[in-house]
């Protein structure tokens, strides 16, 4: 059995990574250049407008991904909701037994939970 001929390999071209085969600059490099010119806090909208003036059309997702790859866009950090206590409970929602008993006493004094809520709402407006 004869071996099949090896597939022809493509010749490596002489143009650099930043150059376009037709003599211009590729879009990714144009985006990076525009971002460098506009500064660190640049938005895709600004880059699209700047490149449109030069006759280069790019999409917003293309600009965003190129900027992120170039280090211009940070990834969003996950926000922290509230400070956590030593047991992992959130201090903002932590209610002790003493607080519950005091709230029950207030509701009993005022006649109902609804009356206690109204009183607390008025108190927050005054504070």
mmCIF file of C-alpha atoms in Angstrom:
data_model
loop_
_atom_site.group_PDB
_atom_site.id
_atom_site.type_symbol
_atom_site.label_atom_id
_atom_site.label_comp_id
_atom_site.label_asym_id
_atom_site.label_seq_id
_atom_site.Cartn_x
_atom_site.Cartn_y
_atom_site.Cartn_z
ATOM 1 C CA UNK A 1 0.000 0.000 0.000
ATOM 2 C CA UNK A 2 1.369 3.388 -0.983
ATOM 3 C CA UNK A 3 1.227 6.342 1.357
ATOM 4 C CA UNK A 4 -0.978 9.239 0.426
ATOM 5 C CA UNK A 5 0.932 12.400 -0.528
ATOM 6 C CA UNK A 6 1.376 14.888 2.271
ATOM 7 C CA UNK A 7 -0.899 17.901 2.221
ATOM 8 C CA UNK A 8 0.647 21.048 0.836
ATOM 9 C CA UNK A 9 1.529 23.572 3.482
ATOM 10 C CA UNK A 10 0.699 27.210 3.118
ATOM 11 C CA UNK A 11 3.602 29.530 2.669
ATOM 12 C CA UNK A 12 4.215 31.886 5.532
ATOM 13 C CA UNK A 13 3.635 35.436 4.477
ATOM 14 C CA UNK A 14 6.073 38.197 5.151
ATOM 15 C CA UNK A 15 3.611 40.653 6.708
ATOM 16 C CA UNK A 16 3.706 41.229 10.427
ATOM 17 C CA UNK A 17 0.913 40.551 12.870
ATOM 18 C CA UNK A 18 -0.229 44.176 12.890
ATOM 19 C CA UNK A 19 -0.399 44.623 9.142
ATOM 20 C CA UNK A 20 -3.336 43.789 6.948
ATOM 21 C CA UNK A 21 -2.808 41.663 3.801
ATOM 22 C CA UNK A 22 -4.065 44.538 1.650
ATOM 23 C CA UNK A 23 -1.523 46.987 3.031
ATOM 24 C CA UNK A 24 -3.546 48.595 5.855
ATOM 25 C CA UNK A 25 -3.748 47.916 9.573
ATOM 26 C CA UNK A 26 -6.045 45.166 10.805
ATOM 27 C CA UNK A 27 -9.098 46.104 12.874
ATOM 28 C CA UNK A 28 -7.788 44.779 16.176
ATOM 29 C CA UNK A 29 -4.635 46.857 15.858
ATOM 30 C CA UNK A 30 -6.705 49.892 14.877
ATOM 31 C CA UNK A 31 -8.813 49.385 18.017
ATOM 32 C CA UNK A 32 -5.688 49.149 20.186
ATOM 33 C CA UNK A 33 -4.206 52.260 18.568
ATOM 34 C CA UNK A 34 -7.426 54.243 19.066
ATOM 35 C CA UNK A 35 -7.636 53.115 22.693
ATOM 36 C CA UNK A 36 -4.050 54.193 23.290
ATOM 37 C CA UNK A 37 -4.781 57.579 21.740
ATOM 38 C CA UNK A 38 -8.026 58.099 23.707
ATOM 39 C CA UNK A 39 -6.666 57.047 27.102
ATOM 40 C CA UNK A 40 -7.244 54.392 29.748
ATOM 41 C CA UNK A 41 -10.921 55.125 30.508
ATOM 42 C CA UNK A 42 -12.165 54.563 26.982
ATOM 43 C CA UNK A 43 -15.587 53.252 25.973
ATOM 44 C CA UNK A 44 -16.359 51.096 22.934
ATOM 45 C CA UNK A 45 -18.735 53.815 21.718
ATOM 46 C CA UNK A 46 -15.856 56.309 21.561
ATOM 47 C CA UNK A 47 -13.593 53.921 19.680
ATOM 48 C CA UNK A 48 -16.320 53.027 17.173
ATOM 49 C CA UNK A 49 -16.840 56.727 16.457
ATOM 50 C CA UNK A 50 -13.094 57.388 16.117
ATOM 51 C CA UNK A 51 -12.600 54.463 13.739
ATOM 52 C CA UNK A 52 -15.702 55.355 11.714
ATOM 53 C CA UNK A 53 -14.069 58.725 11.023
ATOM 54 C CA UNK A 54 -11.144 56.779 9.522
ATOM 55 C CA UNK A 55 -13.489 54.592 7.471
ATOM 56 C CA UNK A 56 -13.117 51.440 9.591
ATOM 57 C CA UNK A 57 -16.307 49.740 10.747
ATOM 58 C CA UNK A 58 -16.168 47.657 13.915
ATOM 59 C CA UNK A 59 -18.827 46.243 16.221
ATOM 60 C CA UNK A 60 -19.191 46.938 19.913
ATOM 61 C CA UNK A 61 -18.531 43.308 20.979
ATOM 62 C CA UNK A 62 -15.398 43.264 18.804
ATOM 63 C CA UNK A 63 -14.128 46.439 20.463
ATOM 64 C CA UNK A 64 -14.948 45.150 23.955
ATOM 65 C CA UNK A 65 -13.188 41.824 23.477
ATOM 66 C CA UNK A 66 -10.131 43.462 21.901
ATOM 67 C CA UNK A 67 -9.895 45.995 24.743
ATOM 68 C CA UNK A 68 -10.245 43.251 27.337
ATOM 69 C CA UNK A 69 -7.510 41.207 25.687
ATOM 70 C CA UNK A 70 -5.279 44.287 25.555
ATOM 71 C CA UNK A 71 -5.802 44.926 29.261
ATOM 72 C CA UNK A 72 -7.968 48.042 28.998
ATOM 73 C CA UNK A 73 -11.127 46.540 30.487
ATOM 74 C CA UNK A 74 -11.181 45.041 33.962
ATOM 75 C CA UNK A 75 -13.501 42.222 34.826
ATOM 76 C CA UNK A 76 -16.232 43.127 37.260
ATOM 77 C CA UNK A 77 -15.681 42.236 40.847
ATOM 78 C CA UNK A 78 -18.414 40.522 42.762
ATOM 79 C CA UNK A 79 -19.869 42.900 45.299
ATOM 80 C CA UNK A 80 -19.952 42.150 48.962
ATOM 81 C CA UNK A 81 -23.403 42.467 50.444
ATOM 82 C CA UNK A 82 -22.805 43.099 54.138
ATOM 83 C CA UNK A 83 -20.053 42.589 56.639
ATOM 84 C CA UNK A 84 -20.159 39.084 57.987
ATOM 85 C CA UNK A 85 -19.812 38.211 61.615
ATOM 86 C CA UNK A 86 -17.638 35.557 63.172
ATOM 87 C CA UNK A 87 -20.264 32.882 62.515
ATOM 88 C CA UNK A 88 -20.832 33.831 58.892
ATOM 89 C CA UNK A 89 -24.110 35.591 59.616
ATOM 90 C CA UNK A 90 -24.723 38.959 58.085
ATOM 91 C CA UNK A 91 -24.808 41.741 60.693
ATOM 92 C CA UNK A 92 -27.449 43.662 58.742
ATOM 93 C CA UNK A 93 -30.005 40.850 59.105
ATOM 94 C CA UNK A 94 -28.918 39.482 62.469
ATOM 95 C CA UNK A 95 -31.655 39.853 65.101
ATOM 96 C CA UNK A 96 -31.062 38.826 68.661
ATOM 97 C CA UNK A 97 -33.605 37.379 71.048
ATOM 98 C CA UNK A 98 -33.526 40.621 73.035
ATOM 99 C CA UNK A 99 -34.511 42.625 69.950
ATOM 100 C CA UNK A 100 -37.377 40.268 69.187
ATOM 101 C CA UNK A 101 -38.696 40.490 72.753
ATOM 102 C CA UNK A 102 -38.466 44.299 72.661
ATOM 103 C CA UNK A 103 -40.340 44.387 69.323
ATOM 104 C CA UNK A 104 -43.032 42.110 70.758
ATOM 105 C CA UNK A 105 -43.365 44.357 73.816
ATOM 106 C CA UNK A 106 -43.700 47.437 71.578
ATOM 107 C CA UNK A 107 -46.331 45.740 69.419
ATOM 108 C CA UNK A 108 -48.255 44.712 72.536
ATOM 109 C CA UNK A 109 -48.066 48.248 73.963
ATOM 110 C CA UNK A 110 -49.290 49.824 70.715
ATOM 111 C CA UNK A 111 -52.018 47.242 70.185
ATOM 112 C CA UNK A 112 -50.836 45.524 66.969
ATOM 113 C CA UNK A 113 -47.855 44.845 64.731
ATOM 114 C CA UNK A 114 -49.276 47.231 62.113
ATOM 115 C CA UNK A 115 -49.399 50.067 64.657
ATOM 116 C CA UNK A 116 -45.797 49.319 65.644
ATOM 117 C CA UNK A 117 -44.736 49.404 61.974
ATOM 118 C CA UNK A 118 -46.459 52.763 61.475
ATOM 119 C CA UNK A 119 -44.752 54.168 64.563
ATOM 120 C CA UNK A 120 -41.363 52.974 63.343
ATOM 121 C CA UNK A 121 -41.996 54.451 59.883
ATOM 122 C CA UNK A 122 -42.789 57.844 61.465
ATOM 123 C CA UNK A 123 -39.709 57.527 63.658
ATOM 124 C CA UNK A 124 -37.464 56.882 60.637
ATOM 125 C CA UNK A 125 -38.872 59.971 58.894
ATOM 126 C CA UNK A 126 -38.087 62.084 61.963
ATOM 127 C CA UNK A 127 -34.530 60.811 62.294
#
